[in-house]
């Protein structure tokens, strides 16, 4: 939790309670169903929760904003963002049923009422959202194609509707294949930990 409070010192008591609970719930569920690498579970807060909250450093959505978390796995970035923005709505999608099961169980245990879940792929999702959020599920140009039809046409936020994804590694060639306006933010702009030196947030206007 120290990592979160370092960068988000104004969390409410309920947010602190829920983020603290994640530190118990994810290790417990991970023993039953592996949604986070067992080598990485000790880095839950920095590598997964704080990483997810990089999106909260990039935008401040209005109440009622709808987001789809594509390829959520065990609930990242959707669940941390749903805790952070209780007045926004989140729809979490993953092709692997057991991972959605874990994410849904954790959301229920936390009492989150602003999240919904779908076992399937984006082609089966009929929902329109202001933003699609994702963590490194595929190449960026493919991701843009897959999610474009699920982005609502009219923007309600200052930042136009589009895709916000968290990626790592060398991205120059990948970004070059995207023929839409985009913003690339190194996460070292937000967080000082070594882990974030090779991580980026990419926004693509759709």
mmCIF file of C-alpha atoms in Angstrom, residues 22-163:
data_model
loop_
_atom_site.group_PDB
_atom_site.id
_atom_site.type_symbol
_atom_site.label_atom_id
_atom_site.label_comp_id
_atom_site.label_asym_id
_atom_site.label_seq_id
_atom_site.Cartn_x
_atom_site.Cartn_y
_atom_site.Cartn_z
ATOM 1 C CA UNK A 22 -6.479 -6.591 -2.719
ATOM 2 C CA UNK A 23 -3.206 -7.447 -0.967
ATOM 3 C CA UNK A 24 -4.943 -10.395 0.681
ATOM 4 C CA UNK A 25 -7.454 -11.392 -1.995
ATOM 5 C CA UNK A 26 -5.109 -11.733 -4.963
ATOM 6 C CA UNK A 27 -2.551 -13.988 -3.205
ATOM 7 C CA UNK A 28 -5.398 -16.157 -1.896
ATOM 8 C CA UNK A 29 -7.027 -16.535 -5.304
ATOM 9 C CA UNK A 30 -3.681 -16.950 -7.025
ATOM 10 C CA UNK A 31 -3.090 -20.108 -4.998
ATOM 11 C CA UNK A 32 -6.240 -21.588 -6.577
ATOM 12 C CA UNK A 33 -6.162 -20.056 -10.065
ATOM 13 C CA UNK A 34 -2.955 -18.579 -11.421
ATOM 14 C CA UNK A 35 -3.767 -15.080 -12.723
ATOM 15 C CA UNK A 36 -0.460 -13.444 -11.737
ATOM 16 C CA UNK A 37 2.938 -15.073 -12.178
ATOM 17 C CA UNK A 38 3.830 -16.771 -8.898
ATOM 18 C CA UNK A 39 7.247 -15.103 -9.126
ATOM 19 C CA UNK A 40 5.533 -11.724 -9.362
ATOM 20 C CA UNK A 41 2.762 -11.930 -6.760
ATOM 21 C CA UNK A 42 5.031 -10.257 -4.165
ATOM 22 C CA UNK A 43 5.119 -7.238 -6.500
ATOM 23 C CA UNK A 44 1.317 -7.010 -6.660
ATOM 24 C CA UNK A 45 1.121 -3.349 -5.656
ATOM 25 C CA UNK A 46 3.901 -1.920 -7.824
ATOM 26 C CA UNK A 47 3.748 -4.174 -10.906
ATOM 27 C CA UNK A 48 -0.023 -4.553 -11.140
ATOM 28 C CA UNK A 49 -2.072 -2.125 -9.033
ATOM 29 C CA UNK A 50 0.138 0.974 -9.342
ATOM 30 C CA UNK A 51 0.824 0.113 -12.982
ATOM 31 C CA UNK A 52 -2.942 0.053 -13.608
ATOM 32 C CA UNK A 53 -3.344 3.408 -11.880
ATOM 33 C CA UNK A 54 -0.965 5.066 -14.338
ATOM 34 C CA UNK A 55 -4.171 5.631 -16.326
ATOM 35 C CA UNK A 56 -5.457 7.745 -13.421
ATOM 36 C CA UNK A 57 -2.373 9.955 -13.776
ATOM 37 C CA UNK A 58 -3.185 10.482 -17.455
ATOM 38 C CA UNK A 59 -6.913 11.297 -17.377
ATOM 39 C CA UNK A 60 -9.601 12.519 -14.996
ATOM 40 C CA UNK A 61 -12.895 11.229 -16.421
ATOM 41 C CA UNK A 62 -16.259 12.751 -15.629
ATOM 42 C CA UNK A 63 -18.766 10.795 -13.546
ATOM 43 C CA UNK A 64 -20.634 8.274 -15.664
ATOM 44 C CA UNK A 65 -17.734 7.613 -18.041
ATOM 45 C CA UNK A 66 -17.889 4.072 -19.428
ATOM 46 C CA UNK A 67 -14.706 2.032 -19.903
ATOM 47 C CA UNK A 68 -14.127 -1.432 -21.333
ATOM 48 C CA UNK A 69 -11.101 -3.369 -20.043
ATOM 49 C CA UNK A 70 -10.089 -5.605 -22.939
ATOM 50 C CA UNK A 71 -8.117 -8.719 -21.958
ATOM 51 C CA UNK A 72 -8.465 -7.963 -18.263
ATOM 52 C CA UNK A 73 -6.957 -11.249 -17.041
ATOM 53 C CA UNK A 74 -7.445 -11.238 -13.290
ATOM 54 C CA UNK A 75 -8.841 -7.707 -13.339
ATOM 55 C CA UNK A 76 -6.088 -5.315 -14.424
ATOM 56 C CA UNK A 77 -6.358 -2.418 -14.989
ATOM 57 C CA UNK A 78 -10.151 -2.565 -14.511
ATOM 58 C CA UNK A 79 -10.481 -3.378 -10.812
ATOM 59 C CA UNK A 80 -7.940 -0.827 -9.518
ATOM 60 C CA UNK A 81 -9.525 1.821 -11.753
ATOM 61 C CA UNK A 82 -13.031 0.881 -10.570
ATOM 62 C CA UNK A 83 -11.871 1.398 -6.974
ATOM 63 C CA UNK A 84 -10.242 4.710 -7.889
ATOM 64 C CA UNK A 85 -13.226 6.008 -9.917
ATOM 65 C CA UNK A 86 -16.373 4.688 -8.186
ATOM 66 C CA UNK A 87 -18.619 6.967 -10.278
ATOM 67 C CA UNK A 88 -17.395 5.487 -13.579
ATOM 68 C CA UNK A 89 -18.541 2.174 -15.103
ATOM 69 C CA UNK A 90 -16.212 -0.672 -16.095
ATOM 70 C CA UNK A 91 -16.907 -3.720 -18.271
ATOM 71 C CA UNK A 92 -14.130 -6.328 -18.003
ATOM 72 C CA UNK A 93 -13.653 -8.846 -20.834
ATOM 73 C CA UNK A 94 -11.360 -11.850 -21.146
ATOM 74 C CA UNK A 95 -11.325 -15.008 -23.251
ATOM 75 C CA UNK A 96 -10.185 -17.143 -20.309
ATOM 76 C CA UNK A 97 -13.142 -17.990 -18.116
ATOM 77 C CA UNK A 98 -11.197 -18.852 -14.981
ATOM 78 C CA UNK A 99 -9.526 -15.422 -14.989
ATOM 79 C CA UNK A 100 -12.881 -13.642 -15.303
ATOM 80 C CA UNK A 101 -14.113 -15.826 -12.435
ATOM 81 C CA UNK A 102 -11.307 -14.524 -10.211
ATOM 82 C CA UNK A 103 -11.875 -10.892 -11.193
ATOM 83 C CA UNK A 104 -15.639 -11.176 -10.593
ATOM 84 C CA UNK A 105 -15.140 -12.874 -7.217
ATOM 85 C CA UNK A 106 -12.706 -10.184 -6.062
ATOM 86 C CA UNK A 107 -15.050 -7.386 -7.199
ATOM 87 C CA UNK A 108 -17.904 -9.042 -5.291
ATOM 88 C CA UNK A 109 -15.820 -9.413 -2.138
ATOM 89 C CA UNK A 110 -14.875 -5.735 -2.365
ATOM 90 C CA UNK A 111 -18.491 -4.683 -2.848
ATOM 91 C CA UNK A 112 -17.745 -2.967 -6.170
ATOM 92 C CA UNK A 113 -21.037 -2.141 -7.891
ATOM 93 C CA UNK A 114 -19.592 -0.294 -10.901
ATOM 94 C CA UNK A 115 -18.129 -3.319 -12.710
ATOM 95 C CA UNK A 116 -19.547 -5.974 -15.031
ATOM 96 C CA UNK A 117 -17.862 -8.999 -16.584
ATOM 97 C CA UNK A 118 -17.872 -10.899 -19.866
ATOM 98 C CA UNK A 119 -16.238 -14.201 -20.746
ATOM 99 C CA UNK A 120 -15.498 -13.867 -24.447
ATOM 100 C CA UNK A 121 -13.761 -11.617 -26.948
ATOM 101 C CA UNK A 122 -14.309 -8.077 -28.133
ATOM 102 C CA UNK A 123 -16.231 -9.210 -31.207
ATOM 103 C CA UNK A 124 -18.980 -10.473 -28.891
ATOM 104 C CA UNK A 125 -19.262 -7.216 -26.959
ATOM 105 C CA UNK A 126 -22.130 -4.921 -27.975
ATOM 106 C CA UNK A 127 -21.301 -2.186 -25.476
ATOM 107 C CA UNK A 128 -20.108 1.275 -26.550
ATOM 108 C CA UNK A 129 -17.568 2.941 -24.271
ATOM 109 C CA UNK A 130 -15.818 6.270 -23.920
ATOM 110 C CA UNK A 131 -12.478 4.527 -23.488
ATOM 111 C CA UNK A 132 -11.077 1.058 -24.053
ATOM 112 C CA UNK A 133 -8.310 0.310 -21.542
ATOM 113 C CA UNK A 134 -5.877 -2.590 -21.776
ATOM 114 C CA UNK A 135 -2.564 -3.969 -20.569
ATOM 115 C CA UNK A 136 -0.326 -5.271 -23.353
ATOM 116 C CA UNK A 137 -2.707 -7.852 -24.791
ATOM 117 C CA UNK A 138 -1.548 -7.578 -28.437
ATOM 118 C CA UNK A 139 0.163 -5.376 -31.008
ATOM 119 C CA UNK A 140 -1.200 -1.836 -30.930
ATOM 120 C CA UNK A 141 -2.433 -1.672 -34.548
ATOM 121 C CA UNK A 142 -4.369 -4.926 -34.071
ATOM 122 C CA UNK A 143 -5.799 -3.636 -30.811
ATOM 123 C CA UNK A 144 -7.029 -0.449 -32.512
ATOM 124 C CA UNK A 145 -8.812 -2.473 -35.220
ATOM 125 C CA UNK A 146 -10.472 -4.803 -32.730
ATOM 126 C CA UNK A 147 -11.801 -2.138 -30.391
ATOM 127 C CA UNK A 148 -12.679 0.693 -32.832
ATOM 128 C CA UNK A 149 -16.349 -0.260 -33.234
ATOM 129 C CA UNK A 150 -16.862 -0.300 -29.464
ATOM 130 C CA UNK A 151 -15.729 3.311 -28.963
ATOM 131 C CA UNK A 152 -18.667 5.717 -28.676
ATOM 132 C CA UNK A 153 -18.820 8.408 -31.329
ATOM 133 C CA UNK A 154 -19.523 11.414 -29.113
ATOM 134 C CA UNK A 155 -16.954 12.484 -26.531
ATOM 135 C CA UNK A 156 -18.097 13.626 -23.081
ATOM 136 C CA UNK A 157 -14.624 14.131 -21.587
ATOM 137 C CA UNK A 158 -11.924 16.663 -22.402
ATOM 138 C CA UNK A 159 -9.801 13.814 -23.795
ATOM 139 C CA UNK A 160 -11.494 12.510 -26.969
ATOM 140 C CA UNK A 161 -12.766 8.949 -26.865
ATOM 141 C CA UNK A 162 -10.250 6.257 -27.705
ATOM 142 C CA UNK A 163 -7.891 3.541 -26.541
#
